[in-house]
Coordinates of C-alpha atoms in Angstrom, one line a residue:
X929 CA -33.9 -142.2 -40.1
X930 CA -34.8 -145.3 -38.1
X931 CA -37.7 -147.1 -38.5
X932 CA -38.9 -146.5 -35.4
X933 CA -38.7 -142.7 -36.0
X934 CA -42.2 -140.6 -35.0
X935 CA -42.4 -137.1 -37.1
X936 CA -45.1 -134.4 -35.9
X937 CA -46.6 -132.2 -37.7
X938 CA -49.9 -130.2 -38.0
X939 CA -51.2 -131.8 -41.0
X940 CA -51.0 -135.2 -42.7
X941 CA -52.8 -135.6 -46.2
X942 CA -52.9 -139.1 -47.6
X943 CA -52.6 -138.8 -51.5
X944 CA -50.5 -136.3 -53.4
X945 CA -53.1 -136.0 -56.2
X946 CA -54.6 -132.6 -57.5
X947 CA -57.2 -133.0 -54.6
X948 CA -54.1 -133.8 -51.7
X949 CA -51.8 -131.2 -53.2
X950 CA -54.8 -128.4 -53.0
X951 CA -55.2 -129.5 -49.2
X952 CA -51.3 -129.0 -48.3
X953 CA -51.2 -125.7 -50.8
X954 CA -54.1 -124.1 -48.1
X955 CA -53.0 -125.7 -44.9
X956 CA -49.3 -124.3 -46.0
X957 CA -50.7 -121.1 -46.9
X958 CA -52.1 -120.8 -43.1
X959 CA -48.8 -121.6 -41.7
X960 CA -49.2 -125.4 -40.6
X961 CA -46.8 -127.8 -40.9
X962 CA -48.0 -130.6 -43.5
X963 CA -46.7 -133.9 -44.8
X964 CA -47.8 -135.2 -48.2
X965 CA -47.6 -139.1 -49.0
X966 CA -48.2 -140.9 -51.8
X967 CA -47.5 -143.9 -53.2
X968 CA -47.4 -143.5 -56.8
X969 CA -46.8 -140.3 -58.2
X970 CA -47.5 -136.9 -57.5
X971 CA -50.3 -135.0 -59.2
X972 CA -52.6 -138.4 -58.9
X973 CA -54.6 -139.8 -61.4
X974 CA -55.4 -136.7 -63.2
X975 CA -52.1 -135.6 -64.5
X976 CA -51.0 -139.0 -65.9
X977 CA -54.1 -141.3 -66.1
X978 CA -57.5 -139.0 -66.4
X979 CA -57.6 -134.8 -67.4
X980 CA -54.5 -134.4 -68.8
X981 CA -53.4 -137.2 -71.4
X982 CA -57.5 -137.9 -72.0
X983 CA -58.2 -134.1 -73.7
X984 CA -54.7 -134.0 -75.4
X985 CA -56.1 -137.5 -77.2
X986 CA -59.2 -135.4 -77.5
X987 CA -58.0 -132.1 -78.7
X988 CA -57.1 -133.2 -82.5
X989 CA -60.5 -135.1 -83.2
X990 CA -62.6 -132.2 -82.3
X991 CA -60.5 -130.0 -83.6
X992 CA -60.5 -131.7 -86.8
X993 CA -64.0 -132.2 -86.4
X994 CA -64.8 -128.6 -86.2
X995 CA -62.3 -128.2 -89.4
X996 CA -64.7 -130.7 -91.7
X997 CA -67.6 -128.1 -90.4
X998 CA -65.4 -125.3 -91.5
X999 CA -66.3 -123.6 -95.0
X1000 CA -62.8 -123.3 -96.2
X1001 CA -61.4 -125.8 -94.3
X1002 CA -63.6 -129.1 -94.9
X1003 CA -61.2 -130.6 -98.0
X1004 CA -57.9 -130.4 -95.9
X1005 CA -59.3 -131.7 -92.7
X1006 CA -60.8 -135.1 -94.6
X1007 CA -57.1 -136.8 -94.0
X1008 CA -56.2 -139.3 -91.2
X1009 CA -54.9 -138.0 -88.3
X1010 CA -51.0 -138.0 -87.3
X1011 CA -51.8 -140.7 -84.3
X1012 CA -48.1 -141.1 -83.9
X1013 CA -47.6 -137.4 -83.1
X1014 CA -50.8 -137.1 -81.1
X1015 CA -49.5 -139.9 -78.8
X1016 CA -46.6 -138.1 -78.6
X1017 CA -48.1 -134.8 -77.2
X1018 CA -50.4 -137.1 -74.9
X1019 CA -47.2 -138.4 -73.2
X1020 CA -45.4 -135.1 -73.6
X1021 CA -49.0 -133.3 -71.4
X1022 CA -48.0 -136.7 -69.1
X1023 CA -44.0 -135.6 -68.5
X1024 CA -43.8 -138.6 -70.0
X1025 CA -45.6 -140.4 -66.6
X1026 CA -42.7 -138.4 -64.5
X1027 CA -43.6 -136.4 -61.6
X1028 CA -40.2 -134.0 -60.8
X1029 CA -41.8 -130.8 -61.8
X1030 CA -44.8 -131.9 -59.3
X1031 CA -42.4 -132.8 -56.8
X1032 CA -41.0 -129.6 -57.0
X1033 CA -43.7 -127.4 -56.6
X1034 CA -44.7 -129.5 -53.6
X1035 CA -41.7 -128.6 -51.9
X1036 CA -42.3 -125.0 -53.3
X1037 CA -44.9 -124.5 -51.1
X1038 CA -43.0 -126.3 -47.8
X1039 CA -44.8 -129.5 -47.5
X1040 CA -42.7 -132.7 -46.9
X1041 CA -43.3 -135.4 -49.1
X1042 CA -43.3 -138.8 -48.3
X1043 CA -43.0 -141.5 -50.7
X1044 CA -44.2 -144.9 -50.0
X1045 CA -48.0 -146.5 -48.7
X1046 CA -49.7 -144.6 -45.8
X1047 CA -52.1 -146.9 -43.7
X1048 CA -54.0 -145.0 -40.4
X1049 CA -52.6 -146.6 -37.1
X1050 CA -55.2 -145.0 -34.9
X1051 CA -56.5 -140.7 -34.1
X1052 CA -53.9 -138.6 -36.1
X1053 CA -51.4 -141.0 -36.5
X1054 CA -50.4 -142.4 -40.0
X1055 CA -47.6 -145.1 -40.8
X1056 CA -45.8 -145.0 -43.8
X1057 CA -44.3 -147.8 -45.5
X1058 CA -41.4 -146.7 -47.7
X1059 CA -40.5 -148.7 -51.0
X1060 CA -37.4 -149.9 -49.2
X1061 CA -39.4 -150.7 -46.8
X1062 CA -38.5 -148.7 -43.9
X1063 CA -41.4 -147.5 -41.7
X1064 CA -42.0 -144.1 -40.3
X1065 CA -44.8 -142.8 -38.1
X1066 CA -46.0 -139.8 -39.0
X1067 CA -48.5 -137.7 -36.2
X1068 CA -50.8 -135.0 -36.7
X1069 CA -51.7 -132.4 -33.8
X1070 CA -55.0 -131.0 -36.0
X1071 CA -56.1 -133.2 -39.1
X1072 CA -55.2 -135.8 -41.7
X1073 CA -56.8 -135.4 -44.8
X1074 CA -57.8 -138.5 -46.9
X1075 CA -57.3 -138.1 -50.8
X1076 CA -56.5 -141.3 -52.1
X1077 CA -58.8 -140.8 -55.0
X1078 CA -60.7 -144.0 -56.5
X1079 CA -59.6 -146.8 -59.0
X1080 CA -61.3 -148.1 -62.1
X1081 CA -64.4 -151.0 -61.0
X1082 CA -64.1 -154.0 -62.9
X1083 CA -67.1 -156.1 -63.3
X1084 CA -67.2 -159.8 -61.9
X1085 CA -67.3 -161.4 -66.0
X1086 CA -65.9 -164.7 -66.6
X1087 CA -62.6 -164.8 -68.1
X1088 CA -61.8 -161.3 -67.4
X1089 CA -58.5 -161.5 -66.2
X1090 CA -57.0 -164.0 -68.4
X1091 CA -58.1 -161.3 -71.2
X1092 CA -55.9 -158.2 -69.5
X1093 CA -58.7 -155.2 -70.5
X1094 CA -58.3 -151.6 -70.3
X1095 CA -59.7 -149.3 -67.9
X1096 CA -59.2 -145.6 -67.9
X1097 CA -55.4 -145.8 -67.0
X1098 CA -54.6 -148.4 -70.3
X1099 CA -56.8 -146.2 -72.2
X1100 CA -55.2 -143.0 -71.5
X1101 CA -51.4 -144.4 -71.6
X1102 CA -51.7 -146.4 -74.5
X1103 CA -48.4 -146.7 -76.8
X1104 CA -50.7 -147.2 -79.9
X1105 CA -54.2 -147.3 -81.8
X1106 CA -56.0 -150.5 -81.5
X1107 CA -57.1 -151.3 -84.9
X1108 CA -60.7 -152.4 -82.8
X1109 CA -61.9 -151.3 -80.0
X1110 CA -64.8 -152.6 -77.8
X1111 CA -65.7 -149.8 -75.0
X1112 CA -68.2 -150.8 -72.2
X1113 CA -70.0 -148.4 -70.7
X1114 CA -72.0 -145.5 -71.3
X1115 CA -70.4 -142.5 -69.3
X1116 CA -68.2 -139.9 -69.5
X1117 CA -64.8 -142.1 -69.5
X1118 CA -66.6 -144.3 -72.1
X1119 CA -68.2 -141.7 -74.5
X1120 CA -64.9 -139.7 -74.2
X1121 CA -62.2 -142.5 -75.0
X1122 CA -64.8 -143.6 -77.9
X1123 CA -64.8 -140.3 -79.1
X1124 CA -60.7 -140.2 -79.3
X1125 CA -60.0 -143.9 -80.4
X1126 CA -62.6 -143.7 -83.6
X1127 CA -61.1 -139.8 -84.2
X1128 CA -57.3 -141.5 -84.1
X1129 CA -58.3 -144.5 -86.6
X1130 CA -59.7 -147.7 -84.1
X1131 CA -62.9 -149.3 -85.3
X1132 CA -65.0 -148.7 -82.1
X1133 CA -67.8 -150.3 -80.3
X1134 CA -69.6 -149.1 -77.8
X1135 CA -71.8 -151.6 -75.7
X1136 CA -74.2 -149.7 -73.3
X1137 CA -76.2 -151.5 -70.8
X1138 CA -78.8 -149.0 -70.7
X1139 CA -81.1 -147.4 -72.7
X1140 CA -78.7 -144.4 -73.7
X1141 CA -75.6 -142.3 -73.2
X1142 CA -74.6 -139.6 -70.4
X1143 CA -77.9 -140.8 -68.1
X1144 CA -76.8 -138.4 -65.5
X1145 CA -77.1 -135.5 -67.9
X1146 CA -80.7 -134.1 -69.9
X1147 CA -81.7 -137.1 -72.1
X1148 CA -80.9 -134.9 -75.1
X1149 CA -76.8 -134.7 -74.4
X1150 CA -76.6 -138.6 -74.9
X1151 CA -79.4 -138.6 -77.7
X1152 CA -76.9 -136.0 -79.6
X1153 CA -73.7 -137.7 -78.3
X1154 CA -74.3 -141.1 -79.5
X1155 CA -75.7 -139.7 -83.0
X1156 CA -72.5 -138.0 -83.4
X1157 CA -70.5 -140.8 -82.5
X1158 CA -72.8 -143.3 -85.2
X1159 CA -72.1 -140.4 -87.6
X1160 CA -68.4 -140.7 -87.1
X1161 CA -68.3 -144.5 -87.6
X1162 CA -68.4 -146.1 -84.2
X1163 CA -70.9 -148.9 -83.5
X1164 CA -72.7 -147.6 -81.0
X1165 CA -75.5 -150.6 -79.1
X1166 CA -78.1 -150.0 -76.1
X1167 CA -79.6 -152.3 -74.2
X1168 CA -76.6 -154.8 -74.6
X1169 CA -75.0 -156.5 -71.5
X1170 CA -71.5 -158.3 -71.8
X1171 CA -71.8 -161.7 -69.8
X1172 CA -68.1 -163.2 -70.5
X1173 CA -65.0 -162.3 -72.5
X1174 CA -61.7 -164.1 -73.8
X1175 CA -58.6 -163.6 -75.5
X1176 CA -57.6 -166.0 -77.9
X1177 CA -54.4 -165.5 -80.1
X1178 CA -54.6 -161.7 -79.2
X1179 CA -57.7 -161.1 -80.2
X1180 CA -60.6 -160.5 -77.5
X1181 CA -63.9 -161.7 -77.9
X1182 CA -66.8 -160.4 -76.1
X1183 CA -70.0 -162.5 -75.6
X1184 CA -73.5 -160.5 -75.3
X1185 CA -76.5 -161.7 -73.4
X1186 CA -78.0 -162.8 -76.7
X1187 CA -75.0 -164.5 -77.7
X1188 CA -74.0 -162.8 -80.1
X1189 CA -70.1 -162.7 -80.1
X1190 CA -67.9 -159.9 -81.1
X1191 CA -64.5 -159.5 -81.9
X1192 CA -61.5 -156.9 -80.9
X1193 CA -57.9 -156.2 -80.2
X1194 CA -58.2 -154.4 -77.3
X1195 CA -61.8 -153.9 -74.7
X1196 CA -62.3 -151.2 -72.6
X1197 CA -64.2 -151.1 -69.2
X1198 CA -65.1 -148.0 -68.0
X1199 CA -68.1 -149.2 -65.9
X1200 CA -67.9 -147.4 -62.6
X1201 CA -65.1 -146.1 -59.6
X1202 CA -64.6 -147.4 -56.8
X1203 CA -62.8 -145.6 -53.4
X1204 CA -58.8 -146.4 -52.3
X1205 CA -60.0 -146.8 -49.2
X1206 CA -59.7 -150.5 -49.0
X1207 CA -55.7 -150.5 -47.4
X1208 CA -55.4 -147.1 -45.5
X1209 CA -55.8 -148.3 -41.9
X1210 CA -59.8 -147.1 -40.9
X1211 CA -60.2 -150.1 -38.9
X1212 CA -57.7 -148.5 -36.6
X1213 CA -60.2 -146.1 -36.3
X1214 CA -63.4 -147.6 -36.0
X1215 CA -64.4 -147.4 -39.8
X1216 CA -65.2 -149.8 -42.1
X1217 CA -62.2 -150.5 -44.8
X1218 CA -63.0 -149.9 -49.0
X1219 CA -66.5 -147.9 -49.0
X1220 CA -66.9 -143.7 -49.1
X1221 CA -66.5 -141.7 -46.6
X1222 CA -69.5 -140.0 -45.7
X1223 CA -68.5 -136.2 -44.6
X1224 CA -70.0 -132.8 -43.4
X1225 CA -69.8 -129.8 -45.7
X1226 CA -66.3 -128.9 -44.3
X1227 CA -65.2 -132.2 -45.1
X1228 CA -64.7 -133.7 -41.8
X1229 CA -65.7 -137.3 -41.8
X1230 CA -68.5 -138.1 -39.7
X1231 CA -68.3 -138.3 -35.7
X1232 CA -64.9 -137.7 -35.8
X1233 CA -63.1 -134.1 -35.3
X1234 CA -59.6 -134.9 -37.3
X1235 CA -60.4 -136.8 -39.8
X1236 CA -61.2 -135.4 -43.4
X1237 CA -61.9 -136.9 -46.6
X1238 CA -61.7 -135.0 -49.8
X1239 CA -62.0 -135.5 -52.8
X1240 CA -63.6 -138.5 -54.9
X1241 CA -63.6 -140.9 -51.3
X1242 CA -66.4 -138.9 -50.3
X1243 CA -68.1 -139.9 -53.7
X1244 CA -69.5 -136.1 -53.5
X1245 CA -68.5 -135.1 -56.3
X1246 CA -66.2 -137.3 -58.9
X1247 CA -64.5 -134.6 -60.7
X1248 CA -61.0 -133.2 -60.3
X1249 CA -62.2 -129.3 -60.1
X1250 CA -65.0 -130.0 -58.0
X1251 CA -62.3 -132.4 -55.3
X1252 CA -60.2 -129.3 -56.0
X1253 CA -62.7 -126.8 -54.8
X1254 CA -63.2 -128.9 -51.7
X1255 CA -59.6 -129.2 -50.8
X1256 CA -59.9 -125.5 -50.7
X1257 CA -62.6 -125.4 -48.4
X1258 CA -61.4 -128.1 -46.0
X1259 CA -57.6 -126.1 -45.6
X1260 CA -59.3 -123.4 -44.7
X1261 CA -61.5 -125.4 -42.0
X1262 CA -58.5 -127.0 -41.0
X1263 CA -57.0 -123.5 -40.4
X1264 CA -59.6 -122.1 -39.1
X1265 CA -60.3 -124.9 -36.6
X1266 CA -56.5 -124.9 -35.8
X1267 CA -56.7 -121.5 -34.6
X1268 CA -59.5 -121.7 -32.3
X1269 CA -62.7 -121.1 -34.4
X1270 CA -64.7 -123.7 -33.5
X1271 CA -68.1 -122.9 -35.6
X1272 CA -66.0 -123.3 -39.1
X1273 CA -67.8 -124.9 -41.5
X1274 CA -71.8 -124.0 -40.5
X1275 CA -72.4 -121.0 -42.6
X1276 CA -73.3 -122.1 -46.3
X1277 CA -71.8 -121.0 -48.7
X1278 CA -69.1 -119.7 -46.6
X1279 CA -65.0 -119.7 -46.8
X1280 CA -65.6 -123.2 -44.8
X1281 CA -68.5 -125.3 -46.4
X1282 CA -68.3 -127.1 -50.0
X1283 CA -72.0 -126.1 -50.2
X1284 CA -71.9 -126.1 -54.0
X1285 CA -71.3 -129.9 -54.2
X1286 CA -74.9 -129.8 -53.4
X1287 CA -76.4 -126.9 -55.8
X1288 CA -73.5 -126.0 -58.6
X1289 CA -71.5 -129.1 -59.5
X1290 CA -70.1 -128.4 -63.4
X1291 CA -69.1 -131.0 -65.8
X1292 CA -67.9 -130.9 -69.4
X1293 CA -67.7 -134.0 -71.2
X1294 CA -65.3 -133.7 -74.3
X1295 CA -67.0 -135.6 -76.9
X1296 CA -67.9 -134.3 -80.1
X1297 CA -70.2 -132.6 -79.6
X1298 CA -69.1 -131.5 -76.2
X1299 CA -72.2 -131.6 -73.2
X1300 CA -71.9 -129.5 -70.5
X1301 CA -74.2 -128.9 -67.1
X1302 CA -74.4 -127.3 -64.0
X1303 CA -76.8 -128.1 -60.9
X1304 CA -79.9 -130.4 -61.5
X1305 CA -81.5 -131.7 -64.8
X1306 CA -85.1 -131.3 -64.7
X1307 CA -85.8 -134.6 -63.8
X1308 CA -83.7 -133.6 -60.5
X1309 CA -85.0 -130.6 -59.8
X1310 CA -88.6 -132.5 -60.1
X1311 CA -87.6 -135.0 -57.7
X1312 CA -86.4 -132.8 -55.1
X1313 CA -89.6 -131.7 -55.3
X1314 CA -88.5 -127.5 -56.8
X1315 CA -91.5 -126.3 -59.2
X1316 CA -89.8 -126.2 -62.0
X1317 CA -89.9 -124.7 -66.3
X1318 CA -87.3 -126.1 -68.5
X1319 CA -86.9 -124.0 -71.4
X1320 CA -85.6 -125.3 -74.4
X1321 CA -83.7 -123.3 -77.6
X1322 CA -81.5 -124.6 -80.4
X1323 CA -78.2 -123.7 -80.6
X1324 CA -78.1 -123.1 -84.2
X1325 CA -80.8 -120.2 -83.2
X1326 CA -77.7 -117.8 -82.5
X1327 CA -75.8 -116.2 -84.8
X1328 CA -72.1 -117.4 -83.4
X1329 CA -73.4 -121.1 -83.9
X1330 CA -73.6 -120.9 -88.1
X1331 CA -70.1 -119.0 -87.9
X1332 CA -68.8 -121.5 -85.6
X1333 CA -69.6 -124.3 -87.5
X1334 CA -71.4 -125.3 -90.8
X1335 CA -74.8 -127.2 -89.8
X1336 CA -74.1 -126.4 -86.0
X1337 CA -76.1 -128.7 -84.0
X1338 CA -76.6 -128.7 -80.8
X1339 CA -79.2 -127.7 -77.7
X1340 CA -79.5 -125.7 -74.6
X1341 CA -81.7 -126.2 -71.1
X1342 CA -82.0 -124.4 -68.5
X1343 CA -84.3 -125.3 -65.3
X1344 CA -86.0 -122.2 -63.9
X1345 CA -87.1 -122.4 -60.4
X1346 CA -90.6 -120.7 -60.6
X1347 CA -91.2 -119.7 -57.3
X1348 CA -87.2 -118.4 -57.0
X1349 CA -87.2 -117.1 -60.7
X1350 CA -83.6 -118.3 -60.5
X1351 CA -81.7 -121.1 -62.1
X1352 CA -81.8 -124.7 -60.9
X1353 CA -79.5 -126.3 -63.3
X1354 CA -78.3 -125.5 -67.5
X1355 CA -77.2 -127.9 -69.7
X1356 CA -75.3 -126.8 -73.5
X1357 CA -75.0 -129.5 -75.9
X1358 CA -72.7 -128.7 -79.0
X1359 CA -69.5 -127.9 -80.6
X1360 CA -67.3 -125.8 -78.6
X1361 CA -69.9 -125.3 -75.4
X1362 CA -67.5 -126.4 -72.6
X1363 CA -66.3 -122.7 -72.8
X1364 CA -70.0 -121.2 -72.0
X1365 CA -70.6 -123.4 -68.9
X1366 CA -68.6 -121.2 -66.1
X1367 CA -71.0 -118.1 -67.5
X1368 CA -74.2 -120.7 -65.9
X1369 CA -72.5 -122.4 -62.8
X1370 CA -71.9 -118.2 -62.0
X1371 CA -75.5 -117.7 -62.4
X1372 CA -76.3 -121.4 -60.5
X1373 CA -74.0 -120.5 -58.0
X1374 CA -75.0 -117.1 -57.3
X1375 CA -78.6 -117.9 -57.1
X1376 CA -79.1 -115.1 -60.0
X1377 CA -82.8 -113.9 -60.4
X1378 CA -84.0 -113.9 -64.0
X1379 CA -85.0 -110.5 -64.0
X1380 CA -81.2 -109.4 -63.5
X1381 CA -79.7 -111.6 -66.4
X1382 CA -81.9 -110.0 -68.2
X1383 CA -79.4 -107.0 -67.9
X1384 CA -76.3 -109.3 -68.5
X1385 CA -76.0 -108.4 -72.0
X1386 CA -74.1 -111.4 -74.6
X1387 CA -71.9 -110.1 -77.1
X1388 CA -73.0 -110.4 -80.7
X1389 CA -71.6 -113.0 -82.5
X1390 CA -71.0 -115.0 -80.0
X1391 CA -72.2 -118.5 -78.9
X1392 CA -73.1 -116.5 -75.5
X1393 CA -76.2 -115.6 -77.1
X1394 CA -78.1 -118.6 -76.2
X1395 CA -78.3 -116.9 -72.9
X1396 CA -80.5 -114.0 -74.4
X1397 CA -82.7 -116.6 -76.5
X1398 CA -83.3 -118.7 -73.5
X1399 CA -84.4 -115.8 -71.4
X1400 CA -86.7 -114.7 -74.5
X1401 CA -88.1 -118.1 -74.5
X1402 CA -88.9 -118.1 -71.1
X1403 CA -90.5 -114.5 -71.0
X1404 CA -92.4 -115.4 -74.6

């Protein structure tokens, strides 16, 4: 090929991630010619830096966790972990930060890959710089798809650079266990990686600037989260800002807004994302370089008809099945636009609108104990102005929960729209809950009145049963 080469084709999706592969997968599916690039490696940031090699750290400490709440079990499971062979597995779930078997089920499914940085050069066009540095021009006759994900946000702290922190990506790829551990932030990536680095032997602590964990979920999931995570031995602080960090003979120091100085090996930020969208050519294009992309329910980026942004850029949604189920839905827009259908995309809840980003978004954070949620916290539903009931019950009400676990302890919400009688949001907080969330985002989803899952009957003795206590506490 020569650098001035020019290569059609129906489709063009910026970012080979989970989000970018799901787009080609559909737009394949439909017959459309589709080129893939990326400029790091296929699968994106969850296979190597995020889902994947996070939940394999994960895995052992809860499941070693459950074992010391295990009658039987509680003795054996007092012993350190194997960090060396958990590591192991982490990079083994990571193909060891190799993307072949990605690359080949790209090409499975007929999309041409291109490897190197894409950068729009004006409507449908896309020029791709290639590691050698050859350049190819790339053209699309019905859409290019923009899922170049997000990158870790690093605070503006004195000293920061010189001190080389973590974000998610060091966290997740680590080669071994920091002895101490300083985590900022008070999130999912924060709660999660302080959950795995205590469990694997690290002397964690966790500086939130807020008043508490998980803010975007039921006050109660952080409130049980952080107790769990004091329990286990990390030093968990609210309230506390960082206002400058150093690195002195390898060991890191952070400096609070009272002063107060405290000392690690390694620090952690996980304080925020922010969109790839900073070197991917919108100016050629009349939109403004490193915010998010503001879309219509088909994905199609505002007042234009050929642009579409999926995924986290649209800062809808930042979760990898949620980015997943909108890559869905924009293939099939694409398609469907593609073949003449010019009203894809206005029926909700249709083959052609992400309308559950709106109503149905589910989340498990992997934390011991695990918090799970679908659709709006009460304080949500309040605000959007919905007449709402929560309705409270224990978990360790059901049978399954004392069988599960010696001293379960954990909660369940769910939000009852009372002029519906259906379900504006659920939240489970608990050991081993991530499992009963797809049961609530069904009934979210589906808009299901309370009067029919009455009839959906949990099987005894299952966790599941919280279902039939909440509906008992709601009916008194």
């Amino acid at each position: 090929m020569t650098e001035t080469e020019t290569i059609a084709y129906d489709v063009v999706v910026l970012g080979a991630g989970p989000v970018g592969e799901n787009v080609a997968d559909r737009t394949r599916a439909a017959g459309l010619t589709t080129a893939v690039v990326e400029s790091e490696l296929v699968g994106g940031e969850c296979s190597y830096w995020a889902c994947m090699p996070s939940k394999a750290l994960l895995r052992p400490v809860i499941a070693r966790a459950d074992a010391r709440r295990t009658p039987g079990l509680r003795r054996a499971a007092q012993a350190p972990l194997d960090a060396a062979e958990v590591l192991a597995h982490r990079t083994y779930e990571t193909s060891d930060w190799h993307d072949d078997g990605q690359v080949r089920w790209l090409e499975g499914i007929g999309a041409d890959l291109y490897r190197g940085h894409g950068r729009l050069a004006g409507p449908r066009t896309v020029e791709v710089t290639a590691p050698d540095g050859t350049r190819r021009t790339l053209t699309a006759r019905h859409a290019v798809a923009v899922s170049t994900g997000t990158r870790a946000q690093l605070p503006d702290l004195p000293g920061l650079a010189e001190v080389r922190p973590w974000t998610s990506r060091e966290a997740t790829s680590a080669k071994e266990v920091p002895g101490r551990l300083i985590v900022v932030g008070g999130g999912v990536v924060a709660t999660e990686m302080a959950t795995a680095w205590q469990g694997l032997g690290s002397r964690v602590t966790l500086l939130v600037r807020g008043k508490g964990l998980l803010n975007r979920m039921e006050p109660f999931a952080g409130e049980l989260v952080a107790e769990a995570l004091t329990e286990a031995g990390a030093d968990v602080r609210t309230g506390t800002s960082v206002e400058s960090v150093s690195r002195r003979n390898g060991t890191v120091v952070a400096v609070t807004g009272p002063g107060e100085r405290i000392e690690a090996d390694e620090i952690l930020f996980a304080t925020g994302r922010a969109p790839r969208t900073d070197d991917i050519g919108l100016e050629t294009v009349g939109l403004e370089p490193g915010g998010w992309l503001e879309v219509d329910d088909s994905l199609r980026v505002t007042g234009t008809d050929w642009l579409y942004a999926v995924g986290d850029v649209n800062h809808r949604a930042l979760l990898t099945h949620q980015g997943k189920y909108q890559a869905r839905i924009a293939g099939a827009a694409i398609a469907a636009r593609a073949a003449g259908d010019d009203s894809a995309g206005d029926e909700p809840w249709g083959a052609h609108a992400a309308t559950a980003d709106h109503h149905a978004v589910p989340q498990v954070v992997f934390t011991d104990p695990e918090a799970a949620a679908v659709g709006l916290s009460l304080a949500e539903a309040e605000q959007a102005g919905h007449r709402v009931r929560a309705v409270d019950v224990e978990m360790s009400s059901v049978a399954g929960a004392g069988l599960y676990a010696d001293g379960y302890k954990g909660r369940a919400r769910m939000v009852v729209d009372l002029e519906h009688e259906i379900l504006r949001g659920v939240t489970f907080v608990g050991p081993g809950v991530g499992e009963l969330i797809h049961s609530a985002t069904v009934a979210v989803a589906g808009q299901v009145p309370i009067g029919r899952l009455w009839h959906a009957v949990p099987s005894y003795p299952t966790l599941s049963e919280v279902w039939l206590r909440l509906l008992e506490a709601y009916r008194g």
